[in-house]
Each structure stands twice: as structure tokens, then as C-alpha cells.
PDB file of C-alpha atoms in Angstrom:
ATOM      1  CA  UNK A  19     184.452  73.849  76.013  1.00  0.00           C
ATOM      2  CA  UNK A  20     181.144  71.938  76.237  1.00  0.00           C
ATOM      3  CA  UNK A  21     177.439  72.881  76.670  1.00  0.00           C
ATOM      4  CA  UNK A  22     175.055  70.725  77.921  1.00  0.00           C
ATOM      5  CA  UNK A  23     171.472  70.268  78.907  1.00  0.00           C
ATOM      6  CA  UNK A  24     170.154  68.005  81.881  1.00  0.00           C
ATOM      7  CA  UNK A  25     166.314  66.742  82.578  1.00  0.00           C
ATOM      8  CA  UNK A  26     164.848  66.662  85.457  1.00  0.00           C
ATOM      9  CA  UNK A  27     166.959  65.898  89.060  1.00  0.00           C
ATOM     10  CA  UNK A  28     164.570  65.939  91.682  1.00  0.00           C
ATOM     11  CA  UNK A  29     166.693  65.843  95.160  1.00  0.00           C
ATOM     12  CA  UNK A  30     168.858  62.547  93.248  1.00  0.00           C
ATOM     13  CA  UNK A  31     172.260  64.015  93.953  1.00  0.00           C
ATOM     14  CA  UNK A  32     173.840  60.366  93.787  1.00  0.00           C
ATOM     15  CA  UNK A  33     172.769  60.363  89.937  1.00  0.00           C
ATOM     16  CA  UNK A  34     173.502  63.995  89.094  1.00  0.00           C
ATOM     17  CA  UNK A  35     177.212  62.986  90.383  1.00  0.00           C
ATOM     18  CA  UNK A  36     177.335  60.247  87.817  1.00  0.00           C
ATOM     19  CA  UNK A  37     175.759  61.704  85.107  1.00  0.00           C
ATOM     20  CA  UNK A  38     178.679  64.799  85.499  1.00  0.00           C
ATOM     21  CA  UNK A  39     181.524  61.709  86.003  1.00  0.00           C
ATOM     22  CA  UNK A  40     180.347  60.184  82.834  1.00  0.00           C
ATOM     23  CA  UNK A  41     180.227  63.665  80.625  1.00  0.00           C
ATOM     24  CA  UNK A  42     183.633  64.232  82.108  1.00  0.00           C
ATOM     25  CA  UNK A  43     181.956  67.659  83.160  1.00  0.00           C
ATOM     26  CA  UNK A  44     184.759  70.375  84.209  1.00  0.00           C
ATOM     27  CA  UNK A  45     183.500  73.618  85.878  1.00  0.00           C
ATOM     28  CA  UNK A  46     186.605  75.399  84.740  1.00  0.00           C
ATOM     29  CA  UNK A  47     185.563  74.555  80.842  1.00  0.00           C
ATOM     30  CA  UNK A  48     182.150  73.287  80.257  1.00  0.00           C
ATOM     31  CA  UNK A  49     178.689  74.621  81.084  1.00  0.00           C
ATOM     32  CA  UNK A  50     175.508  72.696  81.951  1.00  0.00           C
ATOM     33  CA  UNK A  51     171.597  74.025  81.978  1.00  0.00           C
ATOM     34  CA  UNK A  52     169.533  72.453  84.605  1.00  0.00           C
ATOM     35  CA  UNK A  53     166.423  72.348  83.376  1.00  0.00           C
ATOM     36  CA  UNK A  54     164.449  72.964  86.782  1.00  0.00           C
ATOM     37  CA  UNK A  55     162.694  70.711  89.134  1.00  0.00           C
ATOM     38  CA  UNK A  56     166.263  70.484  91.437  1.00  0.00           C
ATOM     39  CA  UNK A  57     164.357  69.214  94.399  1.00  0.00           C
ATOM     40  CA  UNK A  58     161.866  66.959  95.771  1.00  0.00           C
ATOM     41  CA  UNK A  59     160.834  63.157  95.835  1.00  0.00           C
ATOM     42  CA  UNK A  60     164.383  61.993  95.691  1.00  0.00           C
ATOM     43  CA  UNK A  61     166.515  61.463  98.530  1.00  0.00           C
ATOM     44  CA  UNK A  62     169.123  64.418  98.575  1.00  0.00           C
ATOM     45  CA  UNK A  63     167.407  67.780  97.573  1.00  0.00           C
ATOM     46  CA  UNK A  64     170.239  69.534  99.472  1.00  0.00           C
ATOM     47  CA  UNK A  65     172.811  67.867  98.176  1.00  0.00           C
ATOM     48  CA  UNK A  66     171.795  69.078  94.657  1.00  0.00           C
ATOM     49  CA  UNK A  67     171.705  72.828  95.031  1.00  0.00           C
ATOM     50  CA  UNK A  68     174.952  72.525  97.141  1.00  0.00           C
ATOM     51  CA  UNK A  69     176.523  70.983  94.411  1.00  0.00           C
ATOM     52  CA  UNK A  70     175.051  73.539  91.926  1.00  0.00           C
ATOM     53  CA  UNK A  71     176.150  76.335  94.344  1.00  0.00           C
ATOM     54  CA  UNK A  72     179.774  74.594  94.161  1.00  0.00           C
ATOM     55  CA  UNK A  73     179.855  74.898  90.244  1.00  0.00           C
ATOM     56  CA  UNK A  74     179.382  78.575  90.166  1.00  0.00           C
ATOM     57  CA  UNK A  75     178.399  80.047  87.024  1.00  0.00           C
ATOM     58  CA  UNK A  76     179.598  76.884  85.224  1.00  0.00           C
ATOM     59  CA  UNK A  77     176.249  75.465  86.053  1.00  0.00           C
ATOM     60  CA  UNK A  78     173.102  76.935  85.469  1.00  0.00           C
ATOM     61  CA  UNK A  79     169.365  76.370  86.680  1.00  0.00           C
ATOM     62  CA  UNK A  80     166.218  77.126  85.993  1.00  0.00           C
ATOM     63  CA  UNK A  81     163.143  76.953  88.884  1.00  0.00           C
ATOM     64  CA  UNK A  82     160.343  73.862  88.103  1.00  0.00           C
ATOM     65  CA  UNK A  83     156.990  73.397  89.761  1.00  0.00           C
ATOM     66  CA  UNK A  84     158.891  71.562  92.733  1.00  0.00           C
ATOM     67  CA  UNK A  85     161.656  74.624  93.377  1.00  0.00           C
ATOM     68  CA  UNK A  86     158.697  76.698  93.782  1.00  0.00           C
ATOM     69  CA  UNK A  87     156.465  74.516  96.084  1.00  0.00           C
ATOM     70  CA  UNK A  88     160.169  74.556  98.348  1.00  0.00           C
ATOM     71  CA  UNK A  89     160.194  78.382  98.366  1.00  0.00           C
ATOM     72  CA  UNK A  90     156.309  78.323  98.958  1.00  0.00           C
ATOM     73  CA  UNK A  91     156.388  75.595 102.038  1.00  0.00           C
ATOM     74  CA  UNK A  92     159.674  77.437 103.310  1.00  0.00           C
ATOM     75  CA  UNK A  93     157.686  80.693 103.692  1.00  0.00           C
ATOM     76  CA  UNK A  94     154.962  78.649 105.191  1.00  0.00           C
ATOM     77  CA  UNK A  95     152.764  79.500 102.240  1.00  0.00           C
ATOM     78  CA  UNK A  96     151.862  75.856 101.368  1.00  0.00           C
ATOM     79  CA  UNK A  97     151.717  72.987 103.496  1.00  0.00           C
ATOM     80  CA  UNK A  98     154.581  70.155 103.007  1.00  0.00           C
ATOM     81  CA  UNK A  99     152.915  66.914 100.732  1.00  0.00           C
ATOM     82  CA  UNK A 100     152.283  63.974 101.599  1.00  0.00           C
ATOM     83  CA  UNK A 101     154.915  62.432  99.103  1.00  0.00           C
ATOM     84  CA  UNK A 102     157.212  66.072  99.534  1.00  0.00           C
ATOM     85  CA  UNK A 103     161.285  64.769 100.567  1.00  0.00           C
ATOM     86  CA  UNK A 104     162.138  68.868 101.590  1.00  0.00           C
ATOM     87  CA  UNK A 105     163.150  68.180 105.277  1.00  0.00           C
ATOM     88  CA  UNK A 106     167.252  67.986 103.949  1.00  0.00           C
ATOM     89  CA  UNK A 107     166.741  71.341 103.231  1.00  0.00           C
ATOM     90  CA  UNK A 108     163.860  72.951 105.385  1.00  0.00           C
ATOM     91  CA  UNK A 109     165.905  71.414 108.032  1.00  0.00           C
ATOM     92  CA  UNK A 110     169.584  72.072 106.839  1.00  0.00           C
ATOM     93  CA  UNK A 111     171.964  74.268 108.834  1.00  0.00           C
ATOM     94  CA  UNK A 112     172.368  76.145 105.815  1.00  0.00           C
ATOM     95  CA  UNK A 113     168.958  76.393 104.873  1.00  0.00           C
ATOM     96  CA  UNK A 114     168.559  79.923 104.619  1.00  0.00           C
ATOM     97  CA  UNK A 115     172.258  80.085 101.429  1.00  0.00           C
ATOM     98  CA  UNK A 116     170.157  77.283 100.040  1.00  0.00           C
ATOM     99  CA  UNK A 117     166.713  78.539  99.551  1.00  0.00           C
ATOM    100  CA  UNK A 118     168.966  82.283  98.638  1.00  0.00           C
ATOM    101  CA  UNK A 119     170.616  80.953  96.288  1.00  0.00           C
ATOM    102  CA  UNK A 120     167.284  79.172  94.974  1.00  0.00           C
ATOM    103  CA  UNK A 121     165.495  82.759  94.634  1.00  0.00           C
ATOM    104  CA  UNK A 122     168.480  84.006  91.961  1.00  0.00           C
ATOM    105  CA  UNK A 123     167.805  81.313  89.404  1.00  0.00           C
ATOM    106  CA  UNK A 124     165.255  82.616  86.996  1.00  0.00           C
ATOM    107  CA  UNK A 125     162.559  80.301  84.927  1.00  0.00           C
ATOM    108  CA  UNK A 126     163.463  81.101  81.600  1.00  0.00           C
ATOM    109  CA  UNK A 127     167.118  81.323  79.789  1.00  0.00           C
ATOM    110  CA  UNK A 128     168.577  81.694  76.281  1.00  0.00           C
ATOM    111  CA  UNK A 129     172.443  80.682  75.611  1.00  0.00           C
ATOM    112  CA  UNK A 130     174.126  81.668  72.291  1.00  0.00           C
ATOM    113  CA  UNK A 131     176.085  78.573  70.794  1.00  0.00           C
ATOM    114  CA  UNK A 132     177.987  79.101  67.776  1.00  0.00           C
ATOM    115  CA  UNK A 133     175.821  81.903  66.675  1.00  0.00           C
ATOM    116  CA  UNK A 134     172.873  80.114  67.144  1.00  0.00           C
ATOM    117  CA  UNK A 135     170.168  80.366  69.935  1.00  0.00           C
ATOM    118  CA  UNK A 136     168.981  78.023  72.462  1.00  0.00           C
ATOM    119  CA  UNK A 137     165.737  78.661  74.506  1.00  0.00           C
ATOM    120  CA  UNK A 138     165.157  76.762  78.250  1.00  0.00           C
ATOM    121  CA  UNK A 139     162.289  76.705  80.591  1.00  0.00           C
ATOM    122  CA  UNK A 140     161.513  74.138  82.265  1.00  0.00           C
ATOM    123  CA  UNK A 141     157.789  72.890  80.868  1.00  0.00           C
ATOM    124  CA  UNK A 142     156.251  75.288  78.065  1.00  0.00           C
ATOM    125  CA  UNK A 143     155.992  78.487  76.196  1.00  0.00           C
ATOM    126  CA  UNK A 144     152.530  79.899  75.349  1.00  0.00           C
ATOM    127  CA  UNK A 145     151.279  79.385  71.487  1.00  0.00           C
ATOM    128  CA  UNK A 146     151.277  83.467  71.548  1.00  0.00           C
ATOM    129  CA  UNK A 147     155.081  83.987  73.042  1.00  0.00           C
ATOM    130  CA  UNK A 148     157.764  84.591  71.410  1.00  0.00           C
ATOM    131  CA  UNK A 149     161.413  83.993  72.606  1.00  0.00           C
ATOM    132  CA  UNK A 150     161.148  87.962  73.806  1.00  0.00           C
ATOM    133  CA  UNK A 151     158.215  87.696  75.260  1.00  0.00           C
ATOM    134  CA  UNK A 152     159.107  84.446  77.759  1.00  0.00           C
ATOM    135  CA  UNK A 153     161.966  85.902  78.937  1.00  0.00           C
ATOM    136  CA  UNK A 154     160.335  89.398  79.240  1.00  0.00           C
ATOM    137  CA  UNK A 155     157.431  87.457  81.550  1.00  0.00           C
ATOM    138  CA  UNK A 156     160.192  85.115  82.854  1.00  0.00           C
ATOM    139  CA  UNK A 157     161.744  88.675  84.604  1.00  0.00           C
ATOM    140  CA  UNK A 158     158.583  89.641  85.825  1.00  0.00           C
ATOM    141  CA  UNK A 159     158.324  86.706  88.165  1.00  0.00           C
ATOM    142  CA  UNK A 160     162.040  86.771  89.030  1.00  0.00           C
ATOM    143  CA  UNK A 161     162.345  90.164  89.585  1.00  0.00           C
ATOM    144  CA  UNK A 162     159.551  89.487  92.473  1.00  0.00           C
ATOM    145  CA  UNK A 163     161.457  86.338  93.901  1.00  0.00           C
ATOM    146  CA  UNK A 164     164.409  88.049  94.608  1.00  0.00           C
ATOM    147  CA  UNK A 165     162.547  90.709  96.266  1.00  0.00           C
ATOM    148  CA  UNK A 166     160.976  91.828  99.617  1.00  0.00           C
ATOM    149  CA  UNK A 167     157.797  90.816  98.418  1.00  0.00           C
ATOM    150  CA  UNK A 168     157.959  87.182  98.075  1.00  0.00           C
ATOM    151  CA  UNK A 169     156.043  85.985 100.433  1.00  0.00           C
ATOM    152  CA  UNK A 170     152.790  88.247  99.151  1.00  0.00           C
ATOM    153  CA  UNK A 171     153.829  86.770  95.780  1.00  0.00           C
ATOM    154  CA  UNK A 172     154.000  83.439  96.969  1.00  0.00           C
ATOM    155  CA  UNK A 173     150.377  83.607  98.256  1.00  0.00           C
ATOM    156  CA  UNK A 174     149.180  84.730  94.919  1.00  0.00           C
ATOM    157  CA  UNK A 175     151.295  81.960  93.096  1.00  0.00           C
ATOM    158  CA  UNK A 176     149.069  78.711  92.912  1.00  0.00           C
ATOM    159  CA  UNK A 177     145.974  77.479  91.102  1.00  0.00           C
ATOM    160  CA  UNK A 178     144.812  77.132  87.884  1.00  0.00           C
ATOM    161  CA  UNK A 179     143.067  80.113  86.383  1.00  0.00           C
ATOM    162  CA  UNK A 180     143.462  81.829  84.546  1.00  0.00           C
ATOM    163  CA  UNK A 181     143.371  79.296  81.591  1.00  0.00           C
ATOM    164  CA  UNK A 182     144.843  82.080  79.211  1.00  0.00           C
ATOM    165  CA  UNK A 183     146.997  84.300  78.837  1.00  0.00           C
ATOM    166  CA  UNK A 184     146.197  88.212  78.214  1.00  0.00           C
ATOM    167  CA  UNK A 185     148.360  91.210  78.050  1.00  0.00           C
ATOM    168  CA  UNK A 186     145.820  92.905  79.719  1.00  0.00           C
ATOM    169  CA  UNK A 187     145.573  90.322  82.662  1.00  0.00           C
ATOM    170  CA  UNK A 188     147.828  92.413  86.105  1.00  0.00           C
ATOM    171  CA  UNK A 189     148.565  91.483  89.362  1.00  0.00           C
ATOM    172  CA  UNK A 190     148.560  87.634  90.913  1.00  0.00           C
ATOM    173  CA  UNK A 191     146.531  86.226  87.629  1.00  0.00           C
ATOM    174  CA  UNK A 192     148.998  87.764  85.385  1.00  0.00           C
ATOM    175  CA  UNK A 193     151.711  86.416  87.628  1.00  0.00           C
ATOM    176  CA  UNK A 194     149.830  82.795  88.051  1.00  0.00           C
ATOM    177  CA  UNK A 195     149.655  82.635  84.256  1.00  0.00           C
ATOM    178  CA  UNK A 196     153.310  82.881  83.689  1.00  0.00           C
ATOM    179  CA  UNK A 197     154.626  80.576  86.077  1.00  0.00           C
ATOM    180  CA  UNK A 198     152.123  78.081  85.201  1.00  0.00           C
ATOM    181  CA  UNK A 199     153.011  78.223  81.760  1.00  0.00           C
ATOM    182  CA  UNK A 200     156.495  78.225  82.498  1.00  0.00           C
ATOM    183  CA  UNK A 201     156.507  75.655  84.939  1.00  0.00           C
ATOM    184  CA  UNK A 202     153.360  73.232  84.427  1.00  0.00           C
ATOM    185  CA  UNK A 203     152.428  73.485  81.120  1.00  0.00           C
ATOM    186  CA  UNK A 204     151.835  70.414  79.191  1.00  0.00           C
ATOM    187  CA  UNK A 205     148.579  70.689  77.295  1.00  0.00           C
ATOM    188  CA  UNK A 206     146.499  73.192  76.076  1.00  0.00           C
ATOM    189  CA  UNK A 207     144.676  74.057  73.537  1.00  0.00           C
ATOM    190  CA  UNK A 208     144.960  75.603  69.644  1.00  0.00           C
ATOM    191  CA  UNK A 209     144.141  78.890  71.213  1.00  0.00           C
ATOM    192  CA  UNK A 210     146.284  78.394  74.095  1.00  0.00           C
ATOM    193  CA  UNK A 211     144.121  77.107  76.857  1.00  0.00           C
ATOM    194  CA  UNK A 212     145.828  75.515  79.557  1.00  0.00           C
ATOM    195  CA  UNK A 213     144.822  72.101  80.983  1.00  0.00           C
ATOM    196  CA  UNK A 214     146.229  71.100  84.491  1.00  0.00           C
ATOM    197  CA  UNK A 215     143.701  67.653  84.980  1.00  0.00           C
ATOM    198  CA  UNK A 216     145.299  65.146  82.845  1.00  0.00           C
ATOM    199  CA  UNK A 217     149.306  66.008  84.142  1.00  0.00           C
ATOM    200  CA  UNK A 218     150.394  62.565  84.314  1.00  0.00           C
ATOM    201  CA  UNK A 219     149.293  61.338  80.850  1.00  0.00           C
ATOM    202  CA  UNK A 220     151.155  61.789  77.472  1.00  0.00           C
ATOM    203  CA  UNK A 221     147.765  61.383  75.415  1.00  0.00           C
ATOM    204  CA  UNK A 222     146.340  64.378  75.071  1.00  0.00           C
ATOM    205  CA  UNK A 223     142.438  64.412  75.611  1.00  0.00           C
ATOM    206  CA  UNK A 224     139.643  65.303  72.937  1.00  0.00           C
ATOM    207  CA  UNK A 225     140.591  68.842  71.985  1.00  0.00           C
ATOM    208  CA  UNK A 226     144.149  69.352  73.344  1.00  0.00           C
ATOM    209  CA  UNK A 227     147.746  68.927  72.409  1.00  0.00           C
ATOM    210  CA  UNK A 228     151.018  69.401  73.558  1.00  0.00           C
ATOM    211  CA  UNK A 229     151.603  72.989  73.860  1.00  0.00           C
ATOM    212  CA  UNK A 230     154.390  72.396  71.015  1.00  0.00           C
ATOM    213  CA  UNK A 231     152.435  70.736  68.559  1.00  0.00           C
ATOM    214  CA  UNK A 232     149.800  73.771  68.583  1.00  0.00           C
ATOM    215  CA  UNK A 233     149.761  74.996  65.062  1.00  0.00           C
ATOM    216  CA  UNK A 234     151.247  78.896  64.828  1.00  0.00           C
ATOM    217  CA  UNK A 235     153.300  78.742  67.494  1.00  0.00           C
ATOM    218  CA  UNK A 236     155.601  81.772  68.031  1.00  0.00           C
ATOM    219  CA  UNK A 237     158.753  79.981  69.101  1.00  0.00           C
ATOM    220  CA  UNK A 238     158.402  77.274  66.004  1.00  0.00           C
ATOM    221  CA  UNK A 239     161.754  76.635  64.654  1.00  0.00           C
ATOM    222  CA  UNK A 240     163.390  77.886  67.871  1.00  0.00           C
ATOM    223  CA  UNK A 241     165.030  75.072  69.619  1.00  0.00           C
ATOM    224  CA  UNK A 242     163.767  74.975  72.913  1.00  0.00           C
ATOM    225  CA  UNK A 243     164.494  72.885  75.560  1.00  0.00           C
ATOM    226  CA  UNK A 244     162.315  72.051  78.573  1.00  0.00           C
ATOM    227  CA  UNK A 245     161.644  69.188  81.252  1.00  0.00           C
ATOM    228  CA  UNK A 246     158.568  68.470  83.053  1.00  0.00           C
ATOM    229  CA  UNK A 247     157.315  65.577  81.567  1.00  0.00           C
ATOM    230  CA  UNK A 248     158.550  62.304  82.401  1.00  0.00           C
ATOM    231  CA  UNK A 249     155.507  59.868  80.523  1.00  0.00           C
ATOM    232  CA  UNK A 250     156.527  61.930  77.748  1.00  0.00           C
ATOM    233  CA  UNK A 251     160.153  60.963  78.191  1.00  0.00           C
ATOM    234  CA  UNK A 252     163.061  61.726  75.475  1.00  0.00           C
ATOM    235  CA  UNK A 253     161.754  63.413  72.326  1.00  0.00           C
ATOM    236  CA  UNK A 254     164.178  64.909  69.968  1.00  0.00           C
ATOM    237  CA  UNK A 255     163.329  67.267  66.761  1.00  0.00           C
ATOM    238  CA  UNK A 256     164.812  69.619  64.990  1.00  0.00           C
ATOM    239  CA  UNK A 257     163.680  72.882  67.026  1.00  0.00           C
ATOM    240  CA  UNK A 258     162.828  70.434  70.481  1.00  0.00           C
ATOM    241  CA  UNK A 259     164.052  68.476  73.199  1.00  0.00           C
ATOM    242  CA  UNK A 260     162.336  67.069  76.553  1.00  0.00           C
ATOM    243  CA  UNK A 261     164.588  65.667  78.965  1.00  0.00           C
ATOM    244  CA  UNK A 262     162.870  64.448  81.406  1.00  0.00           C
ATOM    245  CA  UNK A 263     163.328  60.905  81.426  1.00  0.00           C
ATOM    246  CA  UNK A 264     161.806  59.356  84.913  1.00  0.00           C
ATOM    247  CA  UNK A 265     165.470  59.758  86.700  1.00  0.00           C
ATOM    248  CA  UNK A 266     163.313  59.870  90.700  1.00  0.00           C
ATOM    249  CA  UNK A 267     161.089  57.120  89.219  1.00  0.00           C
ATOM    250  CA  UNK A 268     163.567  54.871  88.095  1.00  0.00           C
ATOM    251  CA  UNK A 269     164.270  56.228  84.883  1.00  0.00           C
ATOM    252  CA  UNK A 270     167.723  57.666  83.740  1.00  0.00           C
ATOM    253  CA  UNK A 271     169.238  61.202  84.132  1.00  0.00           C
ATOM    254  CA  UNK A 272     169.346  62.591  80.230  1.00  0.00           C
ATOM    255  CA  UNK A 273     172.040  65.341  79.129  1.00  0.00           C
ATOM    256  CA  UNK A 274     172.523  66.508  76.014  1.00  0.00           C
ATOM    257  CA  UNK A 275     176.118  67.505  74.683  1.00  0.00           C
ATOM    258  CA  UNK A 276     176.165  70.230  71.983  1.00  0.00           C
ATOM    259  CA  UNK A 277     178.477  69.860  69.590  1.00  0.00           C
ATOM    260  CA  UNK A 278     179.800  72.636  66.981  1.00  0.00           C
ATOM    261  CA  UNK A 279     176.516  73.686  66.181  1.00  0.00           C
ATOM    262  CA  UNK A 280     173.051  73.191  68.201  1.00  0.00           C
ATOM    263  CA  UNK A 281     171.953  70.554  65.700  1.00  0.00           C
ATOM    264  CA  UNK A 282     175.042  68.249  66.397  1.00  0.00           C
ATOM    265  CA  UNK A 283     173.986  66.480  69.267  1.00  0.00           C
ATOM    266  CA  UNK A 284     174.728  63.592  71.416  1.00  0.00           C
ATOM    267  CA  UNK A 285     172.380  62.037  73.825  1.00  0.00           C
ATOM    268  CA  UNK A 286     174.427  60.934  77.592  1.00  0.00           C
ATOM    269  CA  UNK A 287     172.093  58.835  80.324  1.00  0.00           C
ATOM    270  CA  UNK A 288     172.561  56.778  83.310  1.00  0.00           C
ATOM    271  CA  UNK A 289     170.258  54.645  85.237  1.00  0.00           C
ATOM    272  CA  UNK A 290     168.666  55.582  88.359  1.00  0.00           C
ATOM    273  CA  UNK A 291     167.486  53.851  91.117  1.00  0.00           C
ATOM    274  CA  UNK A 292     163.504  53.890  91.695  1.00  0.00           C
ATOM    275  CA  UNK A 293     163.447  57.166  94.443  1.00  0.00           C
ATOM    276  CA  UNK A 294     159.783  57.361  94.553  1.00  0.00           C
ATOM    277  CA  UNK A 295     156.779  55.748  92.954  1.00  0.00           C
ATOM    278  CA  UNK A 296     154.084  57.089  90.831  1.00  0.00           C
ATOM    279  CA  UNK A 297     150.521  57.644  91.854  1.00  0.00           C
TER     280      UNK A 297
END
């Protein structure tokens, strides 16, 4: 049996089915992480969480920025982008399995791996969180996308404030916190400010970092493993790995095949075809 991790997929099912040929992934033995961000700017969006759907439990996701914009323009919360490739689903016949099947997957997971723990989310964990406490606030948002309430939730869902988090913060800027942390986070600050204005960059500005590098960090040591960030591109330490790797812009699609232990580890790409273009 194998475990691996995979970056970011973005609606390029073509890739996702080479990337699985060349890892010689079987459903009946192995198990992948998706590390979120399924749909949108590639070409096939519903081709991906078909094929995820296919796989069963052998495969398992996590929700990105762009899974939630799909749920959020599906319940005619947001507006469709400019630069948004959604109609394959929005338009699908089975539109309404796919975007089901899209509210189960949660935005935080842990796997156990030879005694030995493995944290995903798909962009960051706050300075002050531990592994408890993500996956405690992790439930709090799935527990409302699964529910009746998701379109009030949805409406509550976007911007950028708060900039911190608070266990005393309740209601949609509790909620907003989470999934932006969860799902955007790439900077912030050493007391755990967020910064959403320089997303595209992998230089932090005057007074930032990366949210891993902040000194004191709760889940230091824990290796985590997260997308999001495709300037950042491959990065590989002890207790971290970003897979993201540019696969809609012309990049690769990265997995990572645990061996015996978490720290055995063996990097598997292939080259994608340019889907979209940065701004």
C-alpha cells in the first residue's frame, strides 16, 4: 500500500490521469490526498471530481479557495470571473452529485502513517493553532457546508477581515477567519496577521513572512502539507511540503510517495500544458 500527496489540479483532468498512470496508483491499494483547489482555470473541472468520486475513499480531498468560489457561484452567491472555467460543471447533467459530493470534503485532514502523523490543508495554519485546533475549526466550517444553511454561510464567507484570529471572534468573522486561513493564507505576520494584497508574490513584504516561517508556531515540527502557492513552487523540509507547482500554468502536477516512514520520500511530476495564463 502507498500514500501519496498531490498539489494543486485545477479542472486539468488530462494531467491528474497521468500523474496516477505514472505512480501506478491502484484504488484497491494505495491512497492519495488532494490537496484542494480541484477546479477552475483548467479545462476539465468536471472531469476531476468525477474521477475523484470514481476512486471512493481511496482518494481523498480537501476544499481550496477555487472549490469554494464553485459552491459560492453555484448558489448564486458570487458572480462567475472573468478568468472562472466552471461552466463543465455549473452546466453538467450531473451537476447537482458533483457540487454534493464537493460539500462532504472537509478543509483540513490528518492521516496516521507508520505511527507517525501527517497534517493537510490546503494553504496555512495560524501561528496560534495547533494540529487540534485546525481540525477542531476545520469542522466548524464543514459541519455548515454539509448543512441546510449553506447558502446563509456562503454569504458570510468572503473578504478579508478579520486580519486575526480570536477565540472570542462568533458568527461569519469567526467563520471568514478560518477558511481564509485555511484556504488563502500565505503571509502574515509574527503575531499572525493575515495579508491577502501581495497573493501572487513569493517575497514577502517589509514586516511579513510565510505563515510557516513565523517564529513559535504551534504546528512546528508537525509535517504539514498544503498547496496554494504556485510562485512558491516545491519546497521540501523536514516538518513541510508545498505542492503546488504551476500544473494550470504550465507547470507540472507534484505527488509525493511516502515511503516506510513520513520522512522517506520520493518526489513524482509530469509536465503540463499551459491551461491558463497569469495576470
Amino acid at each position: 500500500m502507498a500514500l501519496y500527496c498531490i498539489g494543486d489540479i485545477q479542472g486539468c483532468d488530462e494531467a491528474l490521469g497521468r500523474l496516477l498512470d505514472c505512480i501506478g496508483f491502484s484504488a484497491s491499494r494505495d491512497t492519495a490526498y488532494l490537496l484542494g483547489d480541484l477546479v477552475n482555470r483548467g479545462p476539465d473541472s468536471a472531469a476531476v471530481l468525477r474521477r475523484c468520486m470514481r476512486h471512493g475513499a481511496a482518494i481523498g480531498c480537501l476544499l481550496g479557495n477555487h472549490d469554494l468560489h464553485l459552491l459560492a457561484v453555484a448558489q448564486g452567491v458570487r458572480q462567475p470571473a472573468r478568468r472562472d472555467t466552471l461552466a463543465s460543471v455549473l452546466q453538467a447533467p450531473d451537476r447537482a452529485a458533483l457540487l454534493a459530493w464537493l460539500r462532504q470534503q472537509p478543509l483540513a485532514r490528518v492521516h496516521e502513517h507508520a505511527g507517525q502523523r501527517l497534517l493537510m490543508v490546503h494553504a496555512g495554519v495560524l501561528p496560534d493553532w495547533s494540529v487540534a485546533d485546525t481540525l477542531a475549526r476545520a469542522d466548524e466550517v464543514h459541519a455548515l457546508l454539509r448543512s441546510a444553511e449553506l447558502p446563509a454561510f456562503m454569504h458570510a464567507l468572503f473578504g478579508n477581515q478579520p486580519e486575526h484570529w480570536s477565540g472570542a471572534l462568533a458568527g461569519g468573522d469567526r467563520l471568514r477567519v478560518i477558511v481564509n486561513a485555511l484556504t488563502r493564507l500565505r503571509f502574515c505576520s509574527a503575531s499572525g496577521r493575515m495579508d491577502f494584497a501581495s497573493t501572487d508574490s513569493a517575497t514577502p513584504p517589509p514586516g511579513l513572512m510565510p505563515w510557516f516561517d513565523v517564529p513559535g508556531r504551534r504546528t512546528a515540527g508537525q509535517l504539514t502539507a498544503f498547496g496554494h502557492w504556485s510562485t512558491l513552487g516545491w519546497i521540501e523540509r523536514s516538518d513541510l511540503l508545498g505542492l503546488d507547482t504551476g500544473c494550470v500554468w504550465g507547470g507540472c502536477l507534484s505527488a509525493v510517495r511516502f515511503g516506510a516512514t513520513l520522512a522517506q520520500r520520493e518526489r513524482l511530476q509530469v509536465r503540463c500544458a499551459q491551461a491558463s495564463a497569469p495576470l
